[in-house]
PDB file of C-alpha atoms in Angstrom:
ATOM      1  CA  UNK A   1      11.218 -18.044  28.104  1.00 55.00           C
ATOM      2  CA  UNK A   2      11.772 -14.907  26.647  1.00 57.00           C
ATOM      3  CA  UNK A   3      11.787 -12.507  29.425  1.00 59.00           C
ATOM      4  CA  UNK A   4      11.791  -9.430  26.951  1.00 60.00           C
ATOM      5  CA  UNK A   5      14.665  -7.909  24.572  1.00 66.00           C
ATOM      6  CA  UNK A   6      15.420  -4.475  23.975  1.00 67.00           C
ATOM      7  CA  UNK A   7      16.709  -2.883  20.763  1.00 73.00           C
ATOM      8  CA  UNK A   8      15.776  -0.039  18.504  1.00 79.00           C
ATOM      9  CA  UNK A   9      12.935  -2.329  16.337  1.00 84.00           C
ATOM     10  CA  UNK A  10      10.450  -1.029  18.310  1.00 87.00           C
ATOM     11  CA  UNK A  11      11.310   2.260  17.734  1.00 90.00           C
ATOM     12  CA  UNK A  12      11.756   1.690  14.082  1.00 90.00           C
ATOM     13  CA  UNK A  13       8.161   0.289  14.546  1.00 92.00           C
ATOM     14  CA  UNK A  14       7.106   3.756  15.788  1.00 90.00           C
ATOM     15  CA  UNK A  15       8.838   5.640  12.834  1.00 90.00           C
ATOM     16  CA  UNK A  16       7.229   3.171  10.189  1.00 92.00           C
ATOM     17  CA  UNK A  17       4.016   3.868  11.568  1.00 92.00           C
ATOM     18  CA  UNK A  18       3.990   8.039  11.182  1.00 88.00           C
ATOM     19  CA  UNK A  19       5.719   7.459   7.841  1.00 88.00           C
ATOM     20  CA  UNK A  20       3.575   4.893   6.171  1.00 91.00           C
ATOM     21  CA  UNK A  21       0.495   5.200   8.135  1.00 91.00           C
ATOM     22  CA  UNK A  22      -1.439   1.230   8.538  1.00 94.00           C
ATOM     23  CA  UNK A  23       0.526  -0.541   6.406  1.00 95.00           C
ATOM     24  CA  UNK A  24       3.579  -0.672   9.338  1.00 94.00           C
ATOM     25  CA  UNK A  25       2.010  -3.580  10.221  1.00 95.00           C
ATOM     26  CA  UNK A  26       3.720  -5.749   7.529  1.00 96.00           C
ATOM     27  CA  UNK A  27       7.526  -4.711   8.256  1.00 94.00           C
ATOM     28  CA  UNK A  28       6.673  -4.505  12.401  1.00 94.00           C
ATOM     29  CA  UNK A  29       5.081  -7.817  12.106  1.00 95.00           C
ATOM     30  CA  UNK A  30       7.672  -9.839   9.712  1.00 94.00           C
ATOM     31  CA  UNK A  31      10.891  -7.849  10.654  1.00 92.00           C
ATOM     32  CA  UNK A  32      10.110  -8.772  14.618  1.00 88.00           C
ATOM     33  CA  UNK A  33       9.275 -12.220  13.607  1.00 89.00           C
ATOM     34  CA  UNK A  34      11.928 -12.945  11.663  1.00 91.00           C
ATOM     35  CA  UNK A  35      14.388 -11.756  14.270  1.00 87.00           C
ATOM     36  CA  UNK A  36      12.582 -14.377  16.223  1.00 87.00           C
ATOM     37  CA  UNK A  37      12.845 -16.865  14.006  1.00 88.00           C
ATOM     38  CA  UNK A  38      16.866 -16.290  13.394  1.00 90.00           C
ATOM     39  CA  UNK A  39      17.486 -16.157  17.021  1.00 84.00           C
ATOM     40  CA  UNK A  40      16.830 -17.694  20.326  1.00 81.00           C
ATOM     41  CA  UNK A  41      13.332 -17.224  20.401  1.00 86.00           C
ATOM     42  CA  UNK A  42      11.532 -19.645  17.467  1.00 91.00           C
ATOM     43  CA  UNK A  43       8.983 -20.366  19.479  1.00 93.00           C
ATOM     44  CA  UNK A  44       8.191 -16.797  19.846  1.00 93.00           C
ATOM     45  CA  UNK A  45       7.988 -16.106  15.900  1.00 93.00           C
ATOM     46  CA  UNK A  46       4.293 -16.924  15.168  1.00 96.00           C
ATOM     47  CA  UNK A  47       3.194 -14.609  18.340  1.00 96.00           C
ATOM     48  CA  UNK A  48       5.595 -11.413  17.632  1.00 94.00           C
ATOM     49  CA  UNK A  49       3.985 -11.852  13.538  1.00 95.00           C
ATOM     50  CA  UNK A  50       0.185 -11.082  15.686  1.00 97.00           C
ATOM     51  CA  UNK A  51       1.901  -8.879  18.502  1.00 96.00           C
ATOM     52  CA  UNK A  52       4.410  -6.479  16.350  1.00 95.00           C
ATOM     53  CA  UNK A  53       1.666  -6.563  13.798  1.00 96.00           C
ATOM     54  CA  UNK A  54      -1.661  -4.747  15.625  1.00 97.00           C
ATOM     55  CA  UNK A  55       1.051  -2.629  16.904  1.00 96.00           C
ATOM     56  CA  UNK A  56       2.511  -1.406  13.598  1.00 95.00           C
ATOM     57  CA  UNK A  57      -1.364  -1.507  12.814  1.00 97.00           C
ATOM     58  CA  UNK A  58      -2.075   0.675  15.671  1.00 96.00           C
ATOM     59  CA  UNK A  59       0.523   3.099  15.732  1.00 94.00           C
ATOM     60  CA  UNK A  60       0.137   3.601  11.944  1.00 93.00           C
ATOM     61  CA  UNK A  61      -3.745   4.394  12.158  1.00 94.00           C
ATOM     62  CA  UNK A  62      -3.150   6.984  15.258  1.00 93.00           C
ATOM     63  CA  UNK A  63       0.218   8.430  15.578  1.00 88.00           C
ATOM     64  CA  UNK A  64       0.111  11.906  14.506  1.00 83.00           C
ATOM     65  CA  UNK A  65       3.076  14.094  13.023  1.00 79.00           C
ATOM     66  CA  UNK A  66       3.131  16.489  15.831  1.00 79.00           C
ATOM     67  CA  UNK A  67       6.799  17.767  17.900  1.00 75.00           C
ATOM     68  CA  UNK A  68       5.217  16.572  20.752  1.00 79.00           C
ATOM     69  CA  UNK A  69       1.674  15.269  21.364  1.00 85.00           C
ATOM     70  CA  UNK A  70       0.151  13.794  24.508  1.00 91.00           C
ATOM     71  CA  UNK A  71      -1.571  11.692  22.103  1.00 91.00           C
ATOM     72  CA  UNK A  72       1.036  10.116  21.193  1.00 91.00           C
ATOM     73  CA  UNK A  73       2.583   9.475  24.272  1.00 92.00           C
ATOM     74  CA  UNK A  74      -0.541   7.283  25.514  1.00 95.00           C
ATOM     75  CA  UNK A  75      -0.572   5.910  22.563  1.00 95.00           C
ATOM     76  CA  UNK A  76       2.698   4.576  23.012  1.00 94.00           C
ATOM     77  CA  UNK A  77       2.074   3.699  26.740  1.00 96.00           C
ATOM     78  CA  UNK A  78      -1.020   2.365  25.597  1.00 97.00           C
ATOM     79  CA  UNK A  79       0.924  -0.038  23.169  1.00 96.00           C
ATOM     80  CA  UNK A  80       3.810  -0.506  25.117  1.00 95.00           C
ATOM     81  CA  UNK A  81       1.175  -2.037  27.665  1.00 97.00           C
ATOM     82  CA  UNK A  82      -0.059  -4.086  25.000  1.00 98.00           C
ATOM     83  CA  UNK A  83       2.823  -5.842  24.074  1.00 96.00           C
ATOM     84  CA  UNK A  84       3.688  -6.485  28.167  1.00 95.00           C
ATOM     85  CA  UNK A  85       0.241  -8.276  28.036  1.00 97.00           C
ATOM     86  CA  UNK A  86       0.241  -9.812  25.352  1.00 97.00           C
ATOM     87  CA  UNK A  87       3.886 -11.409  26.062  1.00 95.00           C
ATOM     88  CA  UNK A  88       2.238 -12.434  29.032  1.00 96.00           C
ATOM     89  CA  UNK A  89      -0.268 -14.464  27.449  1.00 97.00           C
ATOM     90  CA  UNK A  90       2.145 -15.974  25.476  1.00 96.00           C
ATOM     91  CA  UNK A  91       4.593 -17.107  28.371  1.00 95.00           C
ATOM     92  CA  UNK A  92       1.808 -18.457  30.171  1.00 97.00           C
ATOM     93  CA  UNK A  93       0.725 -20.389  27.139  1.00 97.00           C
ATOM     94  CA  UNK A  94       4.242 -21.573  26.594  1.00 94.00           C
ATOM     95  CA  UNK A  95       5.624 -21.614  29.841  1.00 94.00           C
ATOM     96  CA  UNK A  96       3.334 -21.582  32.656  1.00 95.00           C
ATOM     97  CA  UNK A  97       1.945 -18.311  35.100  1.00 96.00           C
ATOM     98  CA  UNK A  98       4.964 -19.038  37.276  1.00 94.00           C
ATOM     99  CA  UNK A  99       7.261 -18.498  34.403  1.00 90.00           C
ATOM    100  CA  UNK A 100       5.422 -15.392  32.313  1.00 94.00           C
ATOM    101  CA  UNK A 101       5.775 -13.235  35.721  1.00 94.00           C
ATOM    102  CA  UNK A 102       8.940 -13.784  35.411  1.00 92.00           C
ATOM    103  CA  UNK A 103       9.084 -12.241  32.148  1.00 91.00           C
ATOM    104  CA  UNK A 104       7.057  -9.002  32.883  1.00 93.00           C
ATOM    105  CA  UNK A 105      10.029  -6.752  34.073  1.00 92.00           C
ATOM    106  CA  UNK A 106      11.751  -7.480  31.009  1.00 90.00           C
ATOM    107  CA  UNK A 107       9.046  -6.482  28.731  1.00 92.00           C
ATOM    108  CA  UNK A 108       8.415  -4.112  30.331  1.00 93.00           C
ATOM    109  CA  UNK A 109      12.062  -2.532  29.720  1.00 92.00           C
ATOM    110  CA  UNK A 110      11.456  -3.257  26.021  1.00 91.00           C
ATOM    111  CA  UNK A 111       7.839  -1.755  26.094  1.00 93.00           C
ATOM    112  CA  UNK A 112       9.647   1.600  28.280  1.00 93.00           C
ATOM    113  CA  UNK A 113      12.555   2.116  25.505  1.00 93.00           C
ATOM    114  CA  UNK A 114       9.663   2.245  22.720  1.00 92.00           C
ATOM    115  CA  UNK A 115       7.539   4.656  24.848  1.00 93.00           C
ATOM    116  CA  UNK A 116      11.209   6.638  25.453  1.00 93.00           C
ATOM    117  CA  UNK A 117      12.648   5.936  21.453  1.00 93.00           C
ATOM    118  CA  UNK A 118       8.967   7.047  19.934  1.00 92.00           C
ATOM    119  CA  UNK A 119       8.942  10.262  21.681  1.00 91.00           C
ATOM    120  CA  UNK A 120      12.158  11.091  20.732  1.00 92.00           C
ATOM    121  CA  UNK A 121      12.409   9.863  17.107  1.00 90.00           C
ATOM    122  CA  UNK A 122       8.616  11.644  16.529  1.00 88.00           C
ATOM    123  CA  UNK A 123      10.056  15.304  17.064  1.00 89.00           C
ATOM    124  CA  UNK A 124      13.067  14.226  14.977  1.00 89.00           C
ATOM    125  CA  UNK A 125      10.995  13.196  12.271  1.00 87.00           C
ATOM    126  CA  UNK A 126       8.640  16.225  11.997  1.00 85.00           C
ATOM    127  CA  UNK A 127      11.134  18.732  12.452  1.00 85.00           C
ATOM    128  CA  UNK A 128      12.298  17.464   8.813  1.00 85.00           C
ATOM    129  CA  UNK A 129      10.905  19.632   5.815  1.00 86.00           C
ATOM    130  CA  UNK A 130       7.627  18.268   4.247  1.00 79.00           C
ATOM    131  CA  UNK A 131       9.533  17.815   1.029  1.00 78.00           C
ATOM    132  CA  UNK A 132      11.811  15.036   2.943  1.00 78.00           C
ATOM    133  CA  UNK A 133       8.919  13.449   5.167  1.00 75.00           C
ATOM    134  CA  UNK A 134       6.153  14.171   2.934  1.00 70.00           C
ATOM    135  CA  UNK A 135       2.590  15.016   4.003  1.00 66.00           C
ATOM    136  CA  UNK A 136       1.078  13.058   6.987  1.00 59.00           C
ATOM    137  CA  UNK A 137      -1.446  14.015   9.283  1.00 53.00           C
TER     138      UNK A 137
END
């Protein structure tokens, strides 16, 4: 069981997504997965390729380059939320209901520390001169 990870790939998910839009969906999904795959968590690979992936997906279709937007902040909750659930599914699949419970609190850190990271790394990003970060939204 997993029981949720925290590190700065989700936030590198959120900063892929304003700067290449849709297509985040290919480094979220395979750099995640591959992390996976390298470390503790096989078993986890195949699920974090579909989970990381609508989220890089997601984020890249909605997130907008603005200092702060409350947009983006659901957004983020709203995906952070996602990724709790989703987790979920897959512990319960893997492990049992008893067992993905047990995981929530954990994800739930990880899914908090993208929410905090993306609404810190956003303003970063757009307070960089459109010759650096180039035209988005």
């Amino acid at each position: 069981m997993q029981a949720g990870y925290a590190h700065l790939g989700d936030v590198g998910i959120a900063l892929a997504s304003i700067i290449i839009g849709p297509f985040a969906a290919v480094p979220a999904a395979l750099g995640r997965a591959r992390g996976c795959a390298l470390g503790a968590f096989a078993t986890y690979a195949p699920f974090t390729l579909v989970i990381k992936g609508v989220m890089g997906f997601v984020l890249g279709k909605f997130l907008v380059a603005k200092r702060f937007s409350v947009r983006n902040a659901c957004l983020l909750l709203l995906m952070a939320a996602f990724m709790v659930g989703a987790y979920f599914l897959t512990d319960t699949l893997l492990y049992g209901v008893e067992a993905a419970i047990g995981s929530v609190v954990g994800n739930c850190v990880q899914g908090g520390l993208m929410l905090v990271g993306g609404m810190v790394i956003l303003p970063l990003y757009c307070s960089l001169p459109e010759r650096i970060r180039g035209k988005r939204k």
